[in-house]
């Protein structure tokens, strides 16, 4: 996939260049999507996509009701998701960014047994499944979401689909009466895209939007979450202003060091909130099973049209997951993974302290998946990132600090051996002025 | 799922009632979607959906640039797809309609082996897949489509997705510049729905539409297809009038008794045509893998946005299918199934002749999946269908003929033993006046 030549990449490169060469200064406002679209002669969607990439890569910062500004930590270019998977896999040796899962964390041979046994249910596999998803699986998911995320649900208001986008494609027509949506994390371009495709207006702030798309369990990429009282406030605000909340609880299962904060959906009593959950992070990224929990009014609407949306998940995978949950493996999988990630986080902190000694301050995160630390470096953060990238070391830049760099490390995909070598390498690269 | 109370079912029932009680006569025109929407105070989409169901169930016939008319074979109510799968499975004992596949036709234990082996590729399964689908699988599909359907394609212009709707959700935004679409088979409500969701106008005829959605390998439910010369004409017409063709080649592999007619996509040289294929019928209905082949201009557009549409098919299924095709099992599966279906069709003809003797005329179909026959009955077709339904016998009504009924039988899902009993039962029910 050559994405280098695509239109939005060209726009991306155009602004990168202006920012990197100092033609647009840090803190300066860049042209609005509308103006830029007119000036460059490309569609607003393309500009929007480019701006989102620029935000995600730390060049730009969106500001409420105002527009896009050049970030103070611009030039900390990561350009992560713009590369094709192949390129990434070839180049990145020490991956402290968040993609993928630890091969130790999931018992693939156990899952294989469940799929094998599902594939033996010949009669069931010979017919098309229920559009909403297999009822047995919906029942298991319902008790899982009730027990673990305090969700208000049963098998009847759960819809199963192959990934969050598949579910949003069903949801969008149901909430057509609403016109605009605001994303707490506008860099989630896969979500933004579905709403753009369905002609929703993307608002830059909550107040002007009819729908709020939020991930309260994952406010930042390095795992800070929203507290219960803030969730209550958000839920009340939405109710009072007649806004619909879409709660994307992606990866919430591992996001909490302590007892997990209940979902917004649960705190809202199941009203006015669409809850999205996924098993890709919990099981394997390559297993595409997600679900959504609908509030009563939308569920009623959904059931009228359910038959016209074919189920997107293979029945065998649904049967396998159902038995897997029923036999308690999902819960033990979560416990096991959390323990593993906590151990790895602890180990990473030890490594950082051993390597950087007094030149490191470990920060606090809500998640066992991430470690946040400020390290002293002789290089500015952008230069450090450049050297890291060259050597196949991938980290998540957070901010430049006086004489140091605040960095987040995900322990999700990297092995302990690679962690050791990666941190050693980071120490070496942090010394010397470029 | 109680669909009885949904809005479109109410509209459906309303018109059913008017037709069945003779308040609207055979051949009479019914109100336009627009007028009916105003009169009944429900949305045009709901009316449209109801009309489509009425068409599918034989109450209405759509006429080009004119509207909907009460069918001359109205009252042959089948009401097939409005029932939930559970209800159907409980009631239907002898199923001569087209859903499902024969359990003899697919070697599930062989497929199980491939999935098992795919699930052993631990490293590959730990990362997210390519948005477009695994490259190796796209290569296998490309040679399959080139060899079997004369398609113009390679791995680069093929997109994999979990079912045709998933692919249409990616396609629709790419062809947004076009405003209206005409469906050769308006009863394909799953397809219609995606275009309605994306704000396309559904045109009642080809001439007034920007897009033509057609299944040339499956013109009728009982398997008539479009000839090469007619395909050439359609392709030329679309090119001259700047219309885009979407060719849904669903189930084409079994549709031909003789050498299959090349796809429209191939006859058009890969230009101006989006080709849709699926493996659900070929392997198992519960395996959700489909693909689309894009023409050069749309492929260019797709590649610009490919990264924002997550792949919907599990990687394990993709890897399994890839090896399955590579090892020649798909081709042998098709040969095996065709042979099986031809044998079953032949057997069904023998049964019909043995049971009805001189009172049956076997018709001609293009497909080994279907048998079409006119049988002499003492009952009118609607009454016959009613008795059949009562006894759990499901057939496809085609037309009422002088002193007889033209019926289509699908041999795809029914076992040979059930065929025998089913035809015996049909004979019994055809005698006596209700």
Short mmCIF file of N, CA and C in Angstrom, two decimals, chain A residues 1-3 5-8 46 49 81 85-86 89 99-103 106 108 111-112 115-117 119-132 135 156 162-163 165-166 169 173 176 188-191 193-194 196-199 250 280-281 284-289 303-317, chain B residues 1-3 5-8 49 81 85-86 89 99-103 106 108 111-112 115-117 119-132 135 156 162-163 165-166 169-170 173 176 188-191 193-194 196-199 250 280-281 284-289 303-317:
data_model
loop_
_atom_site.label_atom_id
_atom_site.label_comp_id
_atom_site.label_asym_id
_atom_site.label_seq_id
_atom_site.Cartn_x
_atom_site.Cartn_y
_atom_site.Cartn_z
N UNK A 1 0.83 -1.20 0.00
CA UNK A 1 0.00 0.00 0.00
C UNK A 1 0.86 1.25 0.00
N UNK A 2 0.87 1.94 -1.08
CA UNK A 2 1.59 3.20 -1.10
C UNK A 2 0.66 4.30 -0.67
N UNK A 3 0.77 4.72 0.56
CA UNK A 3 -0.10 5.79 1.01
C UNK A 3 0.59 7.15 0.86
N UNK A 5 1.37 8.71 -1.67
CA UNK A 5 0.87 9.57 -2.73
C UNK A 5 -0.59 9.97 -2.57
N UNK A 6 -1.22 9.46 -1.52
CA UNK A 6 -2.63 9.77 -1.40
C UNK A 6 -2.81 11.25 -1.07
N UNK A 7 -4.01 11.72 -1.36
CA UNK A 7 -4.28 13.14 -1.26
C UNK A 7 -4.09 13.66 0.17
N UNK A 8 -4.64 12.93 1.12
CA UNK A 8 -4.55 13.47 2.48
C UNK A 8 -3.12 13.43 2.99
N UNK A 46 -10.89 15.40 3.02
CA UNK A 46 -9.45 15.14 2.90
C UNK A 46 -8.66 15.99 3.89
N UNK A 49 -9.14 14.77 7.40
CA UNK A 49 -8.36 13.56 7.64
C UNK A 49 -6.89 13.91 7.90
N UNK A 81 0.22 5.58 12.53
CA UNK A 81 -0.75 4.74 11.84
C UNK A 81 -0.78 4.99 10.34
N UNK A 85 1.10 -1.79 7.85
CA UNK A 85 1.57 -2.75 8.85
C UNK A 85 2.92 -3.38 8.49
N UNK A 86 3.08 -3.71 7.21
CA UNK A 86 4.34 -4.35 6.81
C UNK A 86 5.54 -3.48 7.16
N UNK A 89 6.21 -3.47 10.80
CA UNK A 89 6.77 -4.69 11.33
C UNK A 89 8.24 -4.87 10.96
N UNK A 99 0.15 -0.94 19.97
CA UNK A 99 -0.51 -1.93 19.11
C UNK A 99 -0.15 -3.36 19.51
N UNK A 100 -1.01 -4.28 19.17
CA UNK A 100 -0.74 -5.68 19.42
C UNK A 100 -0.91 -6.10 20.86
N UNK A 101 -0.78 -7.38 21.11
CA UNK A 101 -0.85 -7.89 22.48
C UNK A 101 0.33 -8.81 22.72
N UNK A 102 0.58 -9.10 23.97
CA UNK A 102 1.68 -9.97 24.35
C UNK A 102 1.32 -11.41 24.03
N UNK A 103 2.23 -12.12 23.38
CA UNK A 103 1.93 -13.50 23.02
C UNK A 103 1.84 -14.37 24.28
N UNK A 106 -2.12 -14.61 26.05
CA UNK A 106 -3.30 -15.33 25.57
C UNK A 106 -2.95 -16.77 25.26
N UNK A 108 -3.42 -19.37 23.18
CA UNK A 108 -3.97 -19.61 21.85
C UNK A 108 -4.39 -21.07 21.67
N UNK A 111 -7.90 -21.45 23.00
CA UNK A 111 -8.86 -20.87 22.07
C UNK A 111 -9.05 -21.79 20.86
N UNK A 112 -7.93 -22.34 20.38
CA UNK A 112 -7.98 -23.27 19.25
C UNK A 112 -8.92 -24.43 19.55
N UNK A 115 -12.52 -23.23 19.17
CA UNK A 115 -12.93 -23.05 17.77
C UNK A 115 -13.15 -24.41 17.12
N UNK A 116 -12.24 -25.32 17.39
CA UNK A 116 -12.35 -26.67 16.84
C UNK A 116 -13.68 -27.30 17.23
N UNK A 117 -14.01 -27.14 18.50
CA UNK A 117 -15.24 -27.76 18.98
C UNK A 117 -16.46 -27.04 18.39
N UNK A 119 -16.54 -25.76 15.46
CA UNK A 119 -16.62 -26.20 14.06
C UNK A 119 -17.16 -27.63 13.94
N UNK A 120 -17.39 -28.25 15.08
CA UNK A 120 -17.98 -29.60 15.03
C UNK A 120 -19.50 -29.54 15.07
N UNK A 121 -20.06 -28.37 15.37
CA UNK A 121 -21.52 -28.24 15.45
C UNK A 121 -22.10 -28.08 14.05
N UNK A 122 -21.92 -29.12 13.27
CA UNK A 122 -22.26 -29.08 11.85
C UNK A 122 -23.62 -28.46 11.56
N UNK A 123 -24.66 -28.96 12.20
CA UNK A 123 -26.01 -28.51 11.86
C UNK A 123 -26.16 -27.00 12.02
N UNK A 124 -25.63 -26.48 13.13
CA UNK A 124 -25.76 -25.04 13.39
C UNK A 124 -25.02 -24.21 12.35
N UNK A 125 -23.90 -24.74 11.87
CA UNK A 125 -23.07 -23.96 10.94
C UNK A 125 -23.64 -23.93 9.54
N UNK A 126 -24.62 -24.80 9.28
CA UNK A 126 -25.16 -24.88 7.92
C UNK A 126 -26.20 -23.81 7.63
N UNK A 127 -26.61 -23.07 8.63
CA UNK A 127 -27.61 -22.04 8.37
C UNK A 127 -27.05 -20.66 8.71
N UNK A 128 -27.69 -19.64 8.16
CA UNK A 128 -27.30 -18.27 8.49
C UNK A 128 -27.65 -18.02 9.95
N UNK A 129 -26.89 -17.16 10.59
CA UNK A 129 -27.13 -16.89 12.00
C UNK A 129 -28.15 -15.81 12.22
N UNK A 130 -28.45 -15.53 13.48
CA UNK A 130 -29.34 -14.42 13.79
C UNK A 130 -28.64 -13.11 13.47
N UNK A 131 -29.36 -12.16 12.85
CA UNK A 131 -28.74 -10.87 12.51
C UNK A 131 -28.10 -10.19 13.73
N UNK A 132 -28.77 -10.30 14.85
CA UNK A 132 -28.30 -9.61 16.06
C UNK A 132 -27.09 -10.30 16.68
N UNK A 135 -27.92 -15.84 20.21
CA UNK A 135 -28.53 -15.47 21.48
C UNK A 135 -27.71 -15.93 22.68
N UNK A 156 -31.20 -9.03 25.06
CA UNK A 156 -32.08 -8.42 24.07
C UNK A 156 -31.61 -7.06 23.55
N UNK A 162 -18.65 -7.45 13.68
CA UNK A 162 -17.22 -7.64 13.43
C UNK A 162 -16.50 -6.29 13.53
N UNK A 163 -16.24 -5.87 14.75
CA UNK A 163 -15.54 -4.60 14.94
C UNK A 163 -16.51 -3.46 15.15
N UNK A 165 -16.64 -0.50 13.80
CA UNK A 165 -17.17 0.15 12.60
C UNK A 165 -18.42 -0.56 12.07
N UNK A 166 -18.43 -1.88 12.08
CA UNK A 166 -19.61 -2.63 11.63
C UNK A 166 -20.83 -2.24 12.45
N UNK A 169 -22.05 1.30 11.67
CA UNK A 169 -22.80 1.34 10.42
C UNK A 169 -24.27 0.97 10.62
N UNK A 173 -27.73 4.98 11.05
CA UNK A 173 -29.07 5.24 10.53
C UNK A 173 -30.12 5.35 11.64
N UNK A 176 -30.12 9.05 13.00
CA UNK A 176 -30.04 10.02 11.92
C UNK A 176 -30.64 11.37 12.29
N UNK A 188 -9.23 9.29 16.61
CA UNK A 188 -9.83 7.99 16.33
C UNK A 188 -10.52 8.06 14.97
N UNK A 189 -9.69 8.07 13.93
CA UNK A 189 -10.22 8.34 12.59
C UNK A 189 -11.16 7.28 12.07
N UNK A 190 -11.03 6.04 12.57
CA UNK A 190 -11.95 4.99 12.10
C UNK A 190 -13.38 5.29 12.52
N UNK A 191 -13.54 5.82 13.74
CA UNK A 191 -14.87 6.18 14.21
C UNK A 191 -15.39 7.42 13.50
N UNK A 193 -14.64 8.49 10.66
CA UNK A 193 -14.93 8.19 9.27
C UNK A 193 -16.36 7.67 9.05
N UNK A 194 -16.80 6.76 9.91
CA UNK A 194 -18.14 6.20 9.73
C UNK A 194 -19.20 7.31 9.83
N UNK A 196 -18.72 10.53 9.28
CA UNK A 196 -18.59 11.39 8.09
C UNK A 196 -19.30 10.72 6.90
N UNK A 197 -19.08 9.42 6.76
CA UNK A 197 -19.72 8.68 5.66
C UNK A 197 -21.24 8.75 5.74
N UNK A 198 -21.76 8.86 6.97
CA UNK A 198 -23.20 8.92 7.14
C UNK A 198 -23.69 10.37 7.26
N UNK A 199 -22.85 11.28 6.78
CA UNK A 199 -23.24 12.70 6.68
C UNK A 199 -23.46 13.42 8.00
N UNK A 250 -13.36 0.57 24.72
CA UNK A 250 -12.25 -0.16 24.14
C UNK A 250 -11.10 -0.44 25.13
N UNK A 280 -11.23 -7.70 20.78
CA UNK A 280 -9.99 -7.78 20.01
C UNK A 280 -8.77 -7.63 20.92
N UNK A 281 -8.87 -6.74 21.88
CA UNK A 281 -7.73 -6.50 22.77
C UNK A 281 -7.67 -7.59 23.84
N UNK A 284 -7.53 -11.64 20.88
CA UNK A 284 -6.49 -11.45 19.88
C UNK A 284 -6.94 -10.31 18.98
N UNK A 285 -6.01 -9.46 18.54
CA UNK A 285 -6.40 -8.37 17.63
C UNK A 285 -7.04 -8.93 16.37
N UNK A 286 -6.63 -10.15 16.01
CA UNK A 286 -7.12 -10.68 14.74
C UNK A 286 -8.49 -11.34 14.86
N UNK A 287 -9.01 -11.45 16.09
CA UNK A 287 -10.38 -11.94 16.25
C UNK A 287 -11.30 -10.73 16.29
N UNK A 288 -12.18 -10.62 15.32
CA UNK A 288 -12.99 -9.41 15.18
C UNK A 288 -14.37 -9.62 15.78
N UNK A 289 -14.50 -9.48 17.09
CA UNK A 289 -15.82 -9.56 17.71
C UNK A 289 -16.02 -8.37 18.64
N UNK A 303 -34.80 -3.14 16.46
CA UNK A 303 -35.50 -4.40 16.25
C UNK A 303 -36.44 -4.35 15.05
N UNK A 304 -36.88 -3.17 14.72
CA UNK A 304 -37.75 -3.04 13.55
C UNK A 304 -36.99 -3.32 12.26
N UNK A 305 -35.69 -3.05 12.26
CA UNK A 305 -34.92 -3.20 11.03
C UNK A 305 -33.85 -4.29 11.14
N UNK A 306 -33.79 -4.97 12.28
CA UNK A 306 -32.71 -5.94 12.54
C UNK A 306 -32.49 -6.89 11.37
N UNK A 307 -33.58 -7.36 10.79
CA UNK A 307 -33.48 -8.41 9.77
C UNK A 307 -32.73 -7.96 8.53
N UNK A 308 -32.62 -6.66 8.29
CA UNK A 308 -31.96 -6.23 7.06
C UNK A 308 -30.46 -6.02 7.23
N UNK A 309 -29.95 -6.19 8.44
CA UNK A 309 -28.49 -6.10 8.62
C UNK A 309 -27.93 -7.49 8.93
N UNK A 310 -27.23 -8.08 7.97
CA UNK A 310 -26.67 -9.40 8.20
C UNK A 310 -25.60 -9.36 9.28
N UNK A 311 -25.54 -10.43 10.04
CA UNK A 311 -24.48 -10.55 11.03
C UNK A 311 -23.13 -10.65 10.32
N UNK A 312 -22.11 -9.99 10.89
CA UNK A 312 -20.80 -9.96 10.24
C UNK A 312 -19.79 -10.91 10.87
N UNK A 313 -20.10 -11.46 12.03
CA UNK A 313 -19.15 -12.38 12.68
C UNK A 313 -19.50 -13.82 12.34
N UNK A 314 -18.51 -14.61 11.96
CA UNK A 314 -18.72 -16.02 11.67
C UNK A 314 -19.36 -16.71 12.87
N UNK A 315 -20.28 -17.62 12.57
CA UNK A 315 -20.99 -18.28 13.66
C UNK A 315 -20.04 -19.12 14.50
N UNK A 316 -19.06 -19.73 13.87
CA UNK A 316 -18.13 -20.58 14.62
C UNK A 316 -17.40 -19.75 15.69
N UNK A 317 -16.96 -18.56 15.32
CA UNK A 317 -16.28 -17.70 16.30
C UNK A 317 -17.23 -17.32 17.43
N UNK B 1 -37.55 -12.28 18.22
CA UNK B 1 -37.80 -11.06 17.47
C UNK B 1 -39.25 -10.96 17.02
N UNK B 2 -39.98 -10.06 17.60
CA UNK B 2 -41.34 -9.84 17.15
C UNK B 2 -41.34 -8.77 16.07
N UNK B 3 -41.44 -9.21 14.84
CA UNK B 3 -41.47 -8.21 13.80
C UNK B 3 -42.90 -7.84 13.42
N UNK B 5 -45.05 -6.28 15.01
CA UNK B 5 -45.49 -4.96 15.42
C UNK B 5 -44.71 -3.82 14.78
N UNK B 6 -43.68 -4.14 14.01
CA UNK B 6 -42.87 -3.06 13.46
C UNK B 6 -43.69 -2.27 12.44
N UNK B 7 -43.23 -1.07 12.23
CA UNK B 7 -43.98 -0.14 11.41
C UNK B 7 -44.19 -0.65 9.98
N UNK B 8 -43.09 -1.17 9.38
CA UNK B 8 -43.23 -1.58 7.99
C UNK B 8 -44.12 -2.81 7.86
N UNK B 49 -39.85 -0.14 2.24
CA UNK B 49 -39.52 -1.46 2.78
C UNK B 49 -40.75 -2.38 2.71
N UNK B 81 -39.19 -14.15 4.17
CA UNK B 81 -38.07 -13.61 4.95
C UNK B 81 -38.53 -12.74 6.10
N UNK B 85 -35.62 -16.61 11.84
CA UNK B 85 -35.06 -17.92 11.53
C UNK B 85 -35.61 -19.02 12.46
N UNK B 86 -35.78 -18.72 13.74
CA UNK B 86 -36.27 -19.76 14.65
C UNK B 86 -37.63 -20.29 14.22
N UNK B 89 -37.33 -22.51 11.24
CA UNK B 89 -36.73 -23.81 11.49
C UNK B 89 -37.69 -24.75 12.22
N UNK B 99 -32.71 -21.27 1.04
CA UNK B 99 -31.75 -20.95 2.10
C UNK B 99 -30.95 -22.17 2.53
N UNK B 100 -29.77 -21.90 3.10
CA UNK B 100 -28.94 -22.97 3.62
C UNK B 100 -28.21 -23.77 2.55
N UNK B 101 -27.36 -24.67 2.98
CA UNK B 101 -26.65 -25.53 2.04
C UNK B 101 -26.78 -26.97 2.51
N UNK B 102 -26.47 -27.87 1.62
CA UNK B 102 -26.56 -29.29 1.93
C UNK B 102 -25.38 -29.70 2.80
N UNK B 103 -25.67 -30.40 3.88
CA UNK B 103 -24.58 -30.79 4.78
C UNK B 103 -23.65 -31.78 4.10
N UNK B 106 -20.31 -30.00 1.90
CA UNK B 106 -19.10 -29.36 2.39
C UNK B 106 -18.40 -30.24 3.40
N UNK B 108 -16.69 -30.39 6.30
CA UNK B 108 -16.42 -29.53 7.45
C UNK B 108 -15.16 -29.94 8.20
N UNK B 111 -12.21 -28.35 6.49
CA UNK B 111 -12.15 -26.92 6.83
C UNK B 111 -11.63 -26.73 8.25
N UNK B 112 -12.11 -27.58 9.16
CA UNK B 112 -11.66 -27.53 10.55
C UNK B 112 -10.14 -27.65 10.62
N UNK B 115 -8.60 -24.31 9.63
CA UNK B 115 -8.74 -23.28 10.67
C UNK B 115 -7.78 -23.57 11.82
N UNK B 116 -7.70 -24.83 12.20
CA UNK B 116 -6.80 -25.24 13.28
C UNK B 116 -5.36 -24.84 12.94
N UNK B 117 -4.97 -25.12 11.73
CA UNK B 117 -3.61 -24.82 11.34
C UNK B 117 -3.40 -23.30 11.28
N UNK B 119 -4.85 -21.18 13.18
CA UNK B 119 -4.77 -20.71 14.57
C UNK B 119 -3.44 -21.07 15.22
N UNK B 120 -2.60 -21.79 14.49
CA UNK B 120 -1.27 -22.08 15.03
C UNK B 120 -0.25 -21.01 14.65
N UNK B 121 -0.65 -20.12 13.74
CA UNK B 121 0.29 -19.07 13.30
C UNK B 121 0.29 -17.93 14.31
N UNK B 122 0.73 -18.25 15.50
CA UNK B 122 0.65 -17.34 16.63
C UNK B 122 1.09 -15.92 16.30
N UNK B 123 2.28 -15.78 15.77
CA UNK B 123 2.82 -14.44 15.57
C UNK B 123 1.91 -13.58 14.69
N UNK B 124 1.43 -14.20 13.62
CA UNK B 124 0.57 -13.44 12.70
C UNK B 124 -0.72 -13.01 13.35
N UNK B 125 -1.23 -13.84 14.26
CA UNK B 125 -2.53 -13.56 14.86
C UNK B 125 -2.45 -12.49 15.94
N UNK B 126 -1.24 -12.17 16.36
CA UNK B 126 -1.09 -11.20 17.45
C UNK B 126 -1.17 -9.76 16.99
N UNK B 127 -1.18 -9.54 15.70
CA UNK B 127 -1.27 -8.16 15.22
C UNK B 127 -2.55 -7.94 14.42
N UNK B 128 -2.94 -6.69 14.28
CA UNK B 128 -4.09 -6.37 13.44
C UNK B 128 -3.73 -6.66 11.99
N UNK B 129 -4.72 -7.03 11.21
CA UNK B 129 -4.43 -7.36 9.83
C UNK B 129 -4.46 -6.15 8.91
N UNK B 130 -4.17 -6.39 7.64
CA UNK B 130 -4.27 -5.31 6.67
C UNK B 130 -5.73 -4.93 6.48
N UNK B 131 -6.03 -3.62 6.42
CA UNK B 131 -7.42 -3.19 6.24
C UNK B 131 -8.07 -3.82 5.01
N UNK B 132 -7.29 -3.94 3.94
CA UNK B 132 -7.85 -4.45 2.68
C UNK B 132 -8.07 -5.97 2.73
N UNK B 135 -2.93 -10.06 2.09
CA UNK B 135 -2.48 -10.01 0.69
C UNK B 135 -2.49 -11.41 0.05
N UNK B 156 -4.37 -6.30 -5.93
CA UNK B 156 -4.40 -4.89 -5.55
C UNK B 156 -5.78 -4.23 -5.63
N UNK B 162 -16.48 -8.86 5.74
CA UNK B 162 -17.38 -9.84 6.34
C UNK B 162 -18.79 -9.66 5.79
N UNK B 163 -19.01 -10.17 4.59
CA UNK B 163 -20.33 -10.05 3.98
C UNK B 163 -20.42 -8.86 3.05
N UNK B 165 -22.67 -6.51 2.81
CA UNK B 165 -23.01 -5.22 3.42
C UNK B 165 -21.78 -4.49 3.95
N UNK B 166 -20.85 -5.22 4.54
CA UNK B 166 -19.61 -4.59 5.04
C UNK B 166 -18.87 -3.92 3.89
N UNK B 169 -20.66 -0.77 2.68
CA UNK B 169 -20.44 0.36 3.58
C UNK B 169 -19.13 1.08 3.26
N UNK B 170 -18.19 0.38 2.66
CA UNK B 170 -16.94 1.03 2.22
C UNK B 170 -17.14 1.65 0.84
N UNK B 173 -19.44 5.48 0.28
CA UNK B 173 -18.81 6.80 0.34
C UNK B 173 -17.93 7.08 -0.89
N UNK B 176 -20.23 8.45 -3.76
CA UNK B 176 -21.18 9.44 -3.27
C UNK B 176 -21.62 10.44 -4.33
N UNK B 188 -33.98 -7.59 -2.66
CA UNK B 188 -32.72 -7.77 -1.94
C UNK B 188 -32.58 -6.61 -0.94
N UNK B 189 -33.39 -6.71 0.13
CA UNK B 189 -33.50 -5.57 1.05
C UNK B 189 -32.21 -5.26 1.80
N UNK B 190 -31.34 -6.25 1.99
CA UNK B 190 -30.08 -5.97 2.68
C UNK B 190 -29.21 -5.00 1.88
N UNK B 191 -29.21 -5.17 0.56
CA UNK B 191 -28.45 -4.27 -0.29
C UNK B 191 -29.10 -2.91 -0.36
N UNK B 193 -30.98 -1.50 1.72
CA UNK B 193 -30.86 -0.82 3.01
C UNK B 193 -29.55 -0.01 3.12
N UNK B 194 -28.43 -0.61 2.73
CA UNK B 194 -27.15 0.10 2.87
C UNK B 194 -27.17 1.39 2.04
N UNK B 196 -29.87 3.09 1.11
CA UNK B 196 -30.79 4.02 1.76
C UNK B 196 -30.09 4.70 2.94
N UNK B 197 -29.37 3.91 3.73
CA UNK B 197 -28.63 4.45 4.88
C UNK B 197 -27.63 5.52 4.45
N UNK B 198 -27.09 5.35 3.26
CA UNK B 198 -26.11 6.32 2.77
C UNK B 198 -26.77 7.39 1.88
N UNK B 199 -28.07 7.54 2.05
CA UNK B 199 -28.81 8.61 1.40
C UNK B 199 -28.88 8.55 -0.11
N UNK B 250 -23.38 -13.27 -6.41
CA UNK B 250 -23.77 -14.20 -5.33
C UNK B 250 -24.16 -15.58 -5.82
N UNK B 280 -19.91 -17.44 1.27
CA UNK B 280 -20.87 -17.99 2.23
C UNK B 280 -21.63 -19.17 1.65
N UNK B 281 -21.98 -19.08 0.38
CA UNK B 281 -22.73 -20.15 -0.26
C UNK B 281 -21.80 -21.29 -0.65
N UNK B 284 -19.71 -22.25 3.82
CA UNK B 284 -20.77 -22.39 4.81
C UNK B 284 -21.44 -21.04 4.96
N UNK B 285 -22.77 -21.01 5.13
CA UNK B 285 -23.44 -19.71 5.31
C UNK B 285 -22.86 -18.98 6.52
N UNK B 286 -22.39 -19.75 7.51
CA UNK B 286 -21.93 -19.13 8.75
C UNK B 286 -20.50 -18.61 8.65
N UNK B 287 -19.82 -18.87 7.54
CA UNK B 287 -18.49 -18.27 7.33
C UNK B 287 -18.69 -16.99 6.55
N UNK B 288 -18.36 -15.84 7.16
CA UNK B 288 -18.68 -14.57 6.54
C UNK B 288 -17.45 -14.00 5.83
N UNK B 289 -17.20 -14.45 4.61
CA UNK B 289 -16.11 -13.86 3.83
C UNK B 289 -16.62 -13.51 2.44
N UNK B 303 -7.81 3.45 -2.04
CA UNK B 303 -6.48 3.34 -1.41
C UNK B 303 -6.12 4.57 -0.60
N UNK B 304 -6.72 5.68 -0.95
CA UNK B 304 -6.46 6.90 -0.17
C UNK B 304 -7.06 6.81 1.23
N UNK B 305 -8.13 6.05 1.35
CA UNK B 305 -8.82 6.00 2.65
C UNK B 305 -8.77 4.61 3.28
N UNK B 306 -8.09 3.68 2.62
CA UNK B 306 -8.11 2.28 3.06
C UNK B 306 -7.84 2.14 4.56
N UNK B 307 -6.88 2.90 5.06
CA UNK B 307 -6.44 2.73 6.45
C UNK B 307 -7.53 3.03 7.47
N UNK B 308 -8.55 3.78 7.09
CA UNK B 308 -9.58 4.13 8.08
C UNK B 308 -10.72 3.13 8.14
N UNK B 309 -10.70 2.11 7.29
CA UNK B 309 -11.71 1.06 7.39
C UNK B 309 -11.06 -0.22 7.89
N UNK B 310 -11.35 -0.58 9.12
CA UNK B 310 -10.77 -1.80 9.67
C UNK B 310 -11.30 -3.02 8.95
N UNK B 311 -10.44 -4.01 8.81
CA UNK B 311 -10.87 -5.28 8.24
C UNK B 311 -11.88 -5.93 9.18
N UNK B 312 -12.92 -6.54 8.60
CA UNK B 312 -13.98 -7.13 9.41
C UNK B 312 -13.87 -8.66 9.53
N UNK B 313 -13.04 -9.28 8.72
CA UNK B 313 -12.92 -10.74 8.78
C UNK B 313 -11.74 -11.13 9.68
N UNK B 314 -11.97 -12.08 10.57
CA UNK B 314 -10.90 -12.57 11.43
C UNK B 314 -9.74 -13.06 10.58
N UNK B 315 -8.53 -12.78 11.07
CA UNK B 315 -7.35 -13.15 10.30
C UNK B 315 -7.24 -14.67 10.16
N UNK B 316 -7.62 -15.39 11.22
CA UNK B 316 -7.52 -16.85 11.16
C UNK B 316 -8.36 -17.40 10.01
N UNK B 317 -9.58 -16.88 9.85
CA UNK B 317 -10.44 -17.34 8.75
C UNK B 317 -9.81 -17.00 7.40
#
